[in-house]
Each structure stands twice: as structure tokens, then as C-alpha cells.
Amino acid sequence: MKLKDIFLLCILANNMDFEKLLEERYSKETIHSIATFLVEHPENLNSYLQLIETSEAGTSQRAAWALGHAGVMDKTLLIAYLPNLIRLLEKPRHDSVARNIYRILQFLDIPENFEGIIYDLCIRDLLDPKQPIAVKCFGMTTAFNICKKHVELQPELKIVIEENLEDASAGYKSRARKILPKLKSAEF
């Protein structure tokens, strides 16, 4: 661990509030340190998720970035917080909130009682022309992972992906090229 990381973790351990840290020391190192702190101290996740939900868009964006890193560092960390993540996806304060939540969700084995709402949110965002490409790509993977368990959803996802393919960005097309063949042939 780098000296900067140790310093930032000490600041956090002494109850410096996340919002102030994200505003005053916003950097890649700060984001990594907060993510590490959240993984090592998951008891702080409730207040951290509240910060994402209620803070100004810029702070919410930065906080979501750190949450995304924490979720990738520990794939099981946020399973207990799926209701919070769903609420954040329903009305994200900033595009990066949705992007980072979908980034986390694409790696999770989503419990069955949350699959329906998460799948619906993925489809909503895939159909929304205003959504950034990263939100669509991570949402596409998340929806596909749900389709692995619920084969009856495959035709809908295939149609939604293909509807957007013609005018899509290179990133969207690349992700679609990986997912569509698996949907068509049902190879899981």
C-alpha cells in the first residue's frame, strides 16, 4: 500500500466525512483509498450510499466512482445493498452513478427476487437514446447475465440490442457482437 493510501485511510478512520474528502482531495488515489476503506469497513456503506443519493451531482459522481471500484474489489460487498443500488439506478443523480452501479451488477450473481427490477432498468437504459454508451454496455451485460437464468427473456434483449445497433458507437457494437451470438444460439 502506498504512503498516500495509508494517509487517506488514516483520515477516513478519524471520521473525516466522505463528502469533504471527495471535494477537497479528489484524485484517483483518493477514489482508490475510499474504495479500499469501504471494502475493509463495510459498516460505512449505508452512510456512503446515502451520500451518493443526496449530495450534489459532482460529489455523487465522485462517490459513485469509488463505490464502483469497491464493488469490483469485493464482488460480494454490495449484495446486501441491492435495494439501495436499485433506488440509485431508478433516479441517478449523475450518469456516472448508473455506470458504476451497472459495472458492479455485471459481476454479481443477482438474487432472484431482484432480477426482474434490475432487468427492467437495464432495458429502460438500453432503450434510452440519452444514456451514455458505458451505461448501455454495462447494462447490456447485466441484462444478459440475467437472461442466462431466464431464457424466456432472451428474445426481448436480442431485439433491444439489435434496435440500437445500426447507429451505435463502436463500444456498443463491440459489446453487442459478444452478446448477440450467445443469445441467438443460447450457448451459456
C-alpha atoms as an extended CHARMM CRD file, in Angstrom:
* protein
*
       188  EXT
         1         1  MET       CA              0.0000000000        0.0000000000        0.0000000000  PROA      1               0.0000000000
         2         2  LYS       CA              1.3300000000        3.4170000000       -0.9590000000  PROA      2               0.0000000000
         3         3  LEU       CA              2.0120000000        6.1260000000        1.5990000000  PROA      3               0.0000000000
         4         4  LYS       CA             -0.7990000000        8.2680000000        0.1040000000  PROA      4               0.0000000000
         5         5  ASP       CA             -3.2360000000        5.3810000000        0.6140000000  PROA      5               0.0000000000
         6         6  ILE       CA             -2.2030000000        4.9700000000        4.2320000000  PROA      6               0.0000000000
         7         7  PHE       CA             -2.5710000000        8.7070000000        4.8010000000  PROA      7               0.0000000000
         8         8  LEU       CA             -6.0450000000        8.8220000000        3.2680000000  PROA      8               0.0000000000
         9         9  LEU       CA             -7.1520000000        5.7410000000        5.1930000000  PROA      9               0.0000000000
        10        10  CYS       CA             -5.9950000000        7.3930000000        8.4090000000  PROA      10              0.0000000000
        11        11  ILE       CA             -8.0420000000       10.4770000000        7.5470000000  PROA      11              0.0000000000
        12        12  LEU       CA            -11.0910000000        8.3130000000        6.9300000000  PROA      12              0.0000000000
        13        13  ALA       CA            -10.5310000000        6.2800000000       10.0830000000  PROA      13              0.0000000000
        14        14  ASN       CA            -10.5940000000        9.5290000000       12.0660000000  PROA      14              0.0000000000
        15        15  ASN       CA            -14.1430000000       10.1720000000       10.8410000000  PROA      15              0.0000000000
        16        16  MET       CA            -13.4270000000       12.8110000000        8.2390000000  PROA      16              0.0000000000
        17        17  ASP       CA            -16.5750000000       12.9000000000        6.2260000000  PROA      17              0.0000000000
        18        18  PHE       CA            -16.5270000000       11.3800000000        2.7500000000  PROA      18              0.0000000000
        19        19  GLU       CA            -18.1340000000       14.4080000000        1.1420000000  PROA      19              0.0000000000
        20        20  LYS       CA            -15.4070000000       16.7420000000        2.3570000000  PROA      20              0.0000000000
        21        21  LEU       CA            -12.7040000000       14.3090000000        1.2830000000  PROA      21              0.0000000000
        22        22  LEU       CA            -14.2280000000       13.9540000000       -2.2090000000  PROA      22              0.0000000000
        23        23  GLU       CA            -14.4480000000       17.7160000000       -2.6050000000  PROA      23              0.0000000000
        24        24  GLU       CA            -11.0410000000       18.6470000000       -1.1920000000  PROA      24              0.0000000000
        25        25  ARG       CA             -8.8270000000       15.7620000000       -2.2920000000  PROA      25              0.0000000000
        26        26  TYR       CA            -10.4520000000       14.4760000000       -5.4710000000  PROA      26              0.0000000000
        27        27  SER       CA             -7.9580000000       12.2750000000       -7.2890000000  PROA      27              0.0000000000
        28        28  LYS       CA             -7.5160000000        8.7360000000       -8.4910000000  PROA      28              0.0000000000
        29        29  GLU       CA             -5.6190000000        7.9690000000       -5.2830000000  PROA      29              0.0000000000
        30        30  THR       CA             -8.4730000000        9.3040000000       -3.1420000000  PROA      30              0.0000000000
        31        31  ILE       CA            -11.0010000000        7.2020000000       -5.0580000000  PROA      31              0.0000000000
        32        32  HSD       CA             -8.8630000000        4.0930000000       -4.6160000000  PROA      32              0.0000000000
        33        33  SER       CA             -8.3710000000        4.8170000000       -0.9160000000  PROA      33              0.0000000000
        34        34  ILE       CA            -12.0960000000        5.2930000000       -0.3190000000  PROA      34              0.0000000000
        35        35  ALA       CA            -12.8320000000        2.0560000000       -2.1900000000  PROA      35              0.0000000000
        36        36  THR       CA            -10.2810000000        0.2190000000       -0.0610000000  PROA      36              0.0000000000
        37        37  PHE       CA            -11.7510000000        1.7400000000        3.0730000000  PROA      37              0.0000000000
        38        38  LEU       CA            -15.2880000000        0.6530000000        2.1070000000  PROA      38              0.0000000000
        39        39  VAL       CA            -14.1240000000       -2.9010000000        1.4510000000  PROA      39              0.0000000000
        40        40  GLU       CA            -12.2970000000       -3.0250000000        4.7820000000  PROA      40              0.0000000000
        41        41  HSD       CA            -15.0600000000       -1.2060000000        6.7150000000  PROA      41              0.0000000000
        42        42  PRO       CA            -18.4050000000       -2.2120000000        5.1520000000  PROA      42              0.0000000000
        43        43  GLU       CA            -20.2550000000       -0.8340000000        8.1760000000  PROA      43              0.0000000000
        44        44  ASN       CA            -19.8680000000        2.5670000000        6.4890000000  PROA      44              0.0000000000
        45        45  LEU       CA            -21.7410000000        1.5640000000        3.3340000000  PROA      45              0.0000000000
        46        46  ASN       CA            -25.1870000000        2.7770000000        4.4740000000  PROA      46              0.0000000000
        47        47  SER       CA            -23.9730000000        6.3110000000        5.0680000000  PROA      47              0.0000000000
        48        48  TYR       CA            -21.8770000000        6.2150000000        1.9060000000  PROA      48              0.0000000000
        49        49  LEU       CA            -24.8400000000        5.1750000000       -0.2490000000  PROA      49              0.0000000000
        50        50  GLN       CA            -26.8530000000        7.9550000000        1.3840000000  PROA      50              0.0000000000
        51        51  LEU       CA            -24.1320000000       10.4020000000        0.3170000000  PROA      51              0.0000000000
        52        52  ILE       CA            -24.4580000000        9.2490000000       -3.3070000000  PROA      52              0.0000000000
        53        53  GLU       CA            -28.2280000000        9.6330000000       -3.1510000000  PROA      53              0.0000000000
        54        54  THR       CA            -28.4180000000       13.0680000000       -1.5210000000  PROA      54              0.0000000000
        55        55  SER       CA            -25.2920000000       15.0140000000       -2.4230000000  PROA      55              0.0000000000
        56        56  GLU       CA            -24.7460000000       17.4170000000       -5.2920000000  PROA      56              0.0000000000
        57        57  ALA       CA            -24.2640000000       15.8060000000       -8.7070000000  PROA      57              0.0000000000
        58        58  GLY       CA            -20.4640000000       16.2840000000       -8.7190000000  PROA      58              0.0000000000
        59        59  THR       CA            -19.9770000000       14.7270000000       -5.3080000000  PROA      59              0.0000000000
        60        60  SER       CA            -22.4140000000       11.9550000000       -6.1620000000  PROA      60              0.0000000000
        61        61  GLN       CA            -20.3970000000       11.2610000000       -9.3100000000  PROA      61              0.0000000000
        62        62  ARG       CA            -17.1030000000       11.0040000000       -7.4390000000  PROA      62              0.0000000000
        63        63  ALA       CA            -18.6110000000        8.8910000000       -4.6780000000  PROA      63              0.0000000000
        64        64  ALA       CA            -20.1090000000        6.5040000000       -7.2490000000  PROA      64              0.0000000000
        65        65  TRP       CA            -16.6980000000        6.0920000000       -8.8540000000  PROA      65              0.0000000000
        66        66  ALA       CA            -15.2350000000        4.9230000000       -5.5420000000  PROA      66              0.0000000000
        67        67  LEU       CA            -18.2350000000        2.6520000000       -4.9400000000  PROA      67              0.0000000000
        68        68  GLY       CA            -17.7120000000        1.1010000000       -8.3780000000  PROA      68              0.0000000000
        69        69  HSD       CA            -14.1080000000        0.3230000000       -7.5110000000  PROA      69              0.0000000000
        70        70  ALA       CA            -15.1110000000       -1.1410000000       -4.1480000000  PROA      70              0.0000000000
        71        71  GLY       CA            -17.7010000000       -3.3570000000       -5.8360000000  PROA      71              0.0000000000
        72        72  VAL       CA            -15.1110000000       -4.6630000000       -8.2850000000  PROA      72              0.0000000000
        73        73  MET       CA            -12.5720000000       -5.2230000000       -5.4910000000  PROA      73              0.0000000000
        74        74  ASP       CA            -15.0710000000       -7.3080000000       -3.4860000000  PROA      74              0.0000000000
        75        75  LYS       CA            -17.7780000000       -8.8500000000       -5.6570000000  PROA      75              0.0000000000
        76        76  THR       CA            -19.9790000000       -9.7640000000       -2.6780000000  PROA      76              0.0000000000
        77        77  LEU       CA            -19.6850000000       -6.4630000000       -0.8180000000  PROA      77              0.0000000000
        78        78  LEU       CA            -22.8580000000       -4.8770000000       -2.1810000000  PROA      78              0.0000000000
        79        79  ILE       CA            -25.2650000000       -7.8240000000       -2.4300000000  PROA      79              0.0000000000
        80        80  ALA       CA            -26.9180000000       -6.8120000000        0.8550000000  PROA      80              0.0000000000
        81        81  TYR       CA            -27.3370000000       -3.2840000000       -0.5270000000  PROA      81              0.0000000000
        82        82  LEU       CA            -29.1580000000       -4.1740000000       -3.7450000000  PROA      82              0.0000000000
        83        83  PRO       CA            -32.3290000000       -2.2710000000       -2.7010000000  PROA      83              0.0000000000
        84        84  ASN       CA            -30.1800000000        0.8570000000       -2.2680000000  PROA      84              0.0000000000
        85        85  LEU       CA            -28.4580000000        0.3170000000       -5.6130000000  PROA      85              0.0000000000
        86        86  ILE       CA            -31.8040000000       -0.1780000000       -7.3380000000  PROA      86              0.0000000000
        87        87  ARG       CA            -33.1080000000        3.0600000000       -5.8360000000  PROA      87              0.0000000000
        88        88  LEU       CA            -29.9980000000        4.8600000000       -7.0960000000  PROA      88              0.0000000000
        89        89  LEU       CA            -30.4890000000        3.3780000000      -10.5830000000  PROA      89              0.0000000000
        90        90  GLU       CA            -34.1270000000        4.4260000000      -10.7090000000  PROA      90              0.0000000000
        91        91  LYS       CA            -33.2060000000        8.1050000000      -10.4260000000  PROA      91              0.0000000000
        92        92  PRO       CA            -29.4390000000        8.5440000000      -10.6860000000  PROA      92              0.0000000000
        93        93  ARG       CA            -28.0610000000       11.9550000000       -9.6940000000  PROA      93              0.0000000000
        94        94  HSD       CA            -25.4390000000       11.6840000000      -12.4320000000  PROA      94              0.0000000000
        95        95  ASP       CA            -24.6910000000        9.3360000000      -15.3530000000  PROA      95              0.0000000000
        96        96  SER       CA            -21.6770000000        8.0040000000      -13.5070000000  PROA      96              0.0000000000
        97        97  VAL       CA            -23.9120000000        6.7030000000      -10.7320000000  PROA      97              0.0000000000
        98        98  ALA       CA            -25.7290000000        4.3950000000      -13.1770000000  PROA      98              0.0000000000
        99        99  ARG       CA            -22.4730000000        3.4960000000      -14.9460000000  PROA      99              0.0000000000
       100       100  ASN       CA            -20.7360000000        2.4520000000      -11.7330000000  PROA      100             0.0000000000
       101       101  ILE       CA            -23.7300000000        0.5430000000      -10.3930000000  PROA      101             0.0000000000
       102       102  TYR       CA            -24.0910000000       -1.4170000000      -13.6400000000  PROA      102             0.0000000000
       103       103  ARG       CA            -20.3290000000       -2.0110000000      -13.5570000000  PROA      103             0.0000000000
       104       104  ILE       CA            -20.8380000000       -3.6870000000      -10.1720000000  PROA      104             0.0000000000
       105       105  LEU       CA            -24.0200000000       -5.5450000000      -11.1580000000  PROA      105             0.0000000000
       106       106  GLN       CA            -22.4340000000       -7.1770000000      -14.1990000000  PROA      106             0.0000000000
       107       107  PHE       CA            -20.1680000000       -9.1560000000      -11.8520000000  PROA      107             0.0000000000
       108       108  LEU       CA            -22.7970000000      -10.1440000000       -9.2760000000  PROA      108             0.0000000000
       109       109  ASP       CA            -24.8990000000      -13.2410000000       -9.0410000000  PROA      109             0.0000000000
       110       110  ILE       CA            -28.0730000000      -11.2240000000       -8.5520000000  PROA      110             0.0000000000
       111       111  PRO       CA            -30.5810000000      -12.8650000000       -6.1950000000  PROA      111             0.0000000000
       112       112  GLU       CA            -33.7660000000      -13.9590000000       -7.9510000000  PROA      112             0.0000000000
       113       113  ASN       CA            -36.0200000000      -11.5050000000       -6.0820000000  PROA      113             0.0000000000
       114       114  PHE       CA            -34.0730000000       -8.5740000000       -7.6060000000  PROA      114             0.0000000000
       115       115  GLU       CA            -33.6020000000       -9.8880000000      -11.1390000000  PROA      115             0.0000000000
       116       116  GLY       CA            -36.8960000000       -8.5630000000      -12.5190000000  PROA      116             0.0000000000
       117       117  ILE       CA            -36.4700000000       -4.9500000000      -11.4410000000  PROA      117             0.0000000000
       118       118  ILE       CA            -32.7930000000       -4.8690000000      -12.4280000000  PROA      118             0.0000000000
       119       119  TYR       CA            -33.5470000000       -6.4010000000      -15.8290000000  PROA      119             0.0000000000
       120       120  ASP       CA            -36.2950000000       -3.8150000000      -16.3990000000  PROA      120             0.0000000000
       121       121  LEU       CA            -33.9010000000       -0.9930000000      -15.5020000000  PROA      121             0.0000000000
       122       122  CYS       CA            -31.2970000000       -2.3940000000      -17.9160000000  PROA      122             0.0000000000
       123       123  ILE       CA            -33.8570000000       -2.4970000000      -20.7440000000  PROA      123             0.0000000000
       124       124  ARG       CA            -35.0360000000        1.0290000000      -19.8850000000  PROA      124             0.0000000000
       125       125  ASP       CA            -31.4950000000        2.3500000000      -20.1170000000  PROA      125             0.0000000000
       126       126  LEU       CA            -30.6730000000        0.3910000000      -23.2720000000  PROA      126             0.0000000000
       127       127  LEU       CA            -33.7020000000        1.9510000000      -24.9780000000  PROA      127             0.0000000000
       128       128  ASP       CA            -32.9400000000        5.4880000000      -23.7830000000  PROA      128             0.0000000000
       129       129  PRO       CA            -31.0300000000        7.3380000000      -26.5300000000  PROA      129             0.0000000000
       130       130  LYS       CA            -29.7430000000        9.8410000000      -23.9670000000  PROA      130             0.0000000000
       131       131  GLN       CA            -27.8930000000        7.2270000000      -21.9260000000  PROA      131             0.0000000000
       132       132  PRO       CA            -24.1010000000        7.2210000000      -22.2820000000  PROA      132             0.0000000000
       133       133  ILE       CA            -22.5040000000        4.2560000000      -24.0160000000  PROA      133             0.0000000000
       134       134  ALA       CA            -20.8640000000        2.9010000000      -20.8470000000  PROA      134             0.0000000000
       135       135  VAL       CA            -24.2370000000        2.7710000000      -19.0670000000  PROA      135             0.0000000000
       136       136  LYS       CA            -25.6890000000        0.8730000000      -22.0230000000  PROA      136             0.0000000000
       137       137  CYS       CA            -22.7600000000       -1.5350000000      -22.2980000000  PROA      137             0.0000000000
       138       138  PHE       CA            -22.6360000000       -2.4110000000      -18.6000000000  PROA      138             0.0000000000
       139       139  GLY       CA            -26.4530000000       -2.6090000000      -18.5620000000  PROA      139             0.0000000000
       140       140  MET       CA            -26.3690000000       -4.9120000000      -21.5990000000  PROA      140             0.0000000000
       141       141  THR       CA            -24.0030000000       -7.3000000000      -19.8220000000  PROA      141             0.0000000000
       142       142  THR       CA            -26.0930000000       -7.1940000000      -16.6520000000  PROA      142             0.0000000000
       143       143  ALA       CA            -29.2890000000       -7.9730000000      -18.6130000000  PROA      143             0.0000000000
       144       144  PHE       CA            -27.5090000000      -10.7590000000      -20.4930000000  PROA      144             0.0000000000
       145       145  ASN       CA            -26.3670000000      -12.3380000000      -17.2320000000  PROA      145             0.0000000000
       146       146  ILE       CA            -29.9750000000      -12.3530000000      -16.0300000000  PROA      146             0.0000000000
       147       147  CYS       CA            -31.0310000000      -13.9060000000      -19.3630000000  PROA      147             0.0000000000
       148       148  LYS       CA            -28.6820000000      -16.8020000000      -18.6980000000  PROA      148             0.0000000000
       149       149  LYS       CA            -31.0640000000      -17.8600000000      -15.9240000000  PROA      149             0.0000000000
       150       150  HSD       CA            -34.2730000000      -16.7470000000      -17.6310000000  PROA      150             0.0000000000
       151       151  VAL       CA            -34.1160000000      -17.9400000000      -21.2310000000  PROA      151             0.0000000000
       152       152  GLU       CA            -37.5970000000      -16.5410000000      -21.9260000000  PROA      152             0.0000000000
       153       153  LEU       CA            -36.1150000000      -13.0170000000      -21.7340000000  PROA      153             0.0000000000
       154       154  GLN       CA            -33.5440000000      -13.6410000000      -24.4860000000  PROA      154             0.0000000000
       155       155  PRO       CA            -35.7580000000      -12.6560000000      -27.4610000000  PROA      155             0.0000000000
       156       156  GLU       CA            -36.5790000000       -9.2860000000      -25.8660000000  PROA      156             0.0000000000
       157       157  LEU       CA            -32.9540000000       -8.4980000000      -25.0840000000  PROA      157             0.0000000000
       158       158  LYS       CA            -31.9150000000       -9.5350000000      -28.5960000000  PROA      158             0.0000000000
       159       159  ILE       CA            -34.4900000000       -7.1720000000      -30.1400000000  PROA      159             0.0000000000
       160       160  VAL       CA            -33.4820000000       -4.2760000000      -27.8850000000  PROA      160             0.0000000000
       161       161  ILE       CA            -29.7850000000       -4.7160000000      -28.6530000000  PROA      161             0.0000000000
       162       162  GLU       CA            -30.3880000000       -5.0080000000      -32.3900000000  PROA      162             0.0000000000
       163       163  GLU       CA            -32.7040000000       -1.9560000000      -32.4810000000  PROA      163             0.0000000000
       164       164  ASN       CA            -29.8300000000        0.2500000000      -31.3920000000  PROA      164             0.0000000000
       165       165  LEU       CA            -27.0810000000       -1.4440000000      -33.3810000000  PROA      165             0.0000000000
       166       166  GLU       CA            -27.2080000000        0.4510000000      -36.6800000000  PROA      166             0.0000000000
       167       167  ASP       CA            -26.3950000000        3.9120000000      -35.3050000000  PROA      167             0.0000000000
       168       168  ALA       CA            -24.4600000000        2.7000000000      -32.2690000000  PROA      168             0.0000000000
       169       169  SER       CA            -20.9750000000        3.6360000000      -31.1570000000  PROA      169             0.0000000000
       170       170  ALA       CA            -18.0140000000        1.3080000000      -31.5860000000  PROA      170             0.0000000000
       171       171  GLY       CA            -18.1900000000        0.3840000000      -27.8890000000  PROA      171             0.0000000000
       172       172  TYR       CA            -21.8500000000       -0.5800000000      -28.0870000000  PROA      172             0.0000000000
       173       173  LYS       CA            -21.2780000000       -2.5900000000      -31.2860000000  PROA      173             0.0000000000
       174       174  SER       CA            -18.3280000000       -4.3960000000      -29.7370000000  PROA      174             0.0000000000
       175       175  ARG       CA            -20.3340000000       -5.4090000000      -26.6720000000  PROA      175             0.0000000000
       176       176  ALA       CA            -23.3140000000       -6.3980000000      -28.8320000000  PROA      176             0.0000000000
       177       177  ARG       CA            -21.0780000000       -8.5760000000      -31.0580000000  PROA      177             0.0000000000
       178       178  LYS       CA            -20.0290000000      -10.5320000000      -27.9720000000  PROA      178             0.0000000000
       179       179  ILE       CA            -23.5390000000      -10.9540000000      -26.5690000000  PROA      179             0.0000000000
       180       180  LEU       CA            -25.7880000000      -11.4040000000      -29.6360000000  PROA      180             0.0000000000
       181       181  PRO       CA            -24.2740000000      -14.7150000000      -30.8430000000  PROA      181             0.0000000000
       182       182  LYS       CA            -24.8070000000      -16.1860000000      -27.3950000000  PROA      182             0.0000000000
       183       183  LEU       CA            -28.4210000000      -15.0420000000      -27.3590000000  PROA      183             0.0000000000
       184       184  LYS       CA            -29.0820000000      -16.4180000000      -30.8250000000  PROA      184             0.0000000000
       185       185  SER       CA            -27.5650000000      -19.7980000000      -30.1610000000  PROA      185             0.0000000000
       186       186  ALA       CA            -28.4560000000      -19.9740000000      -26.4630000000  PROA      186             0.0000000000
       187       187  GLU       CA            -24.9100000000      -21.0340000000      -25.6340000000  PROA      187             0.0000000000
       188       188  PHE       CA            -24.3840000000      -20.4950000000      -21.9510000000  PROA      188             0.0000000000
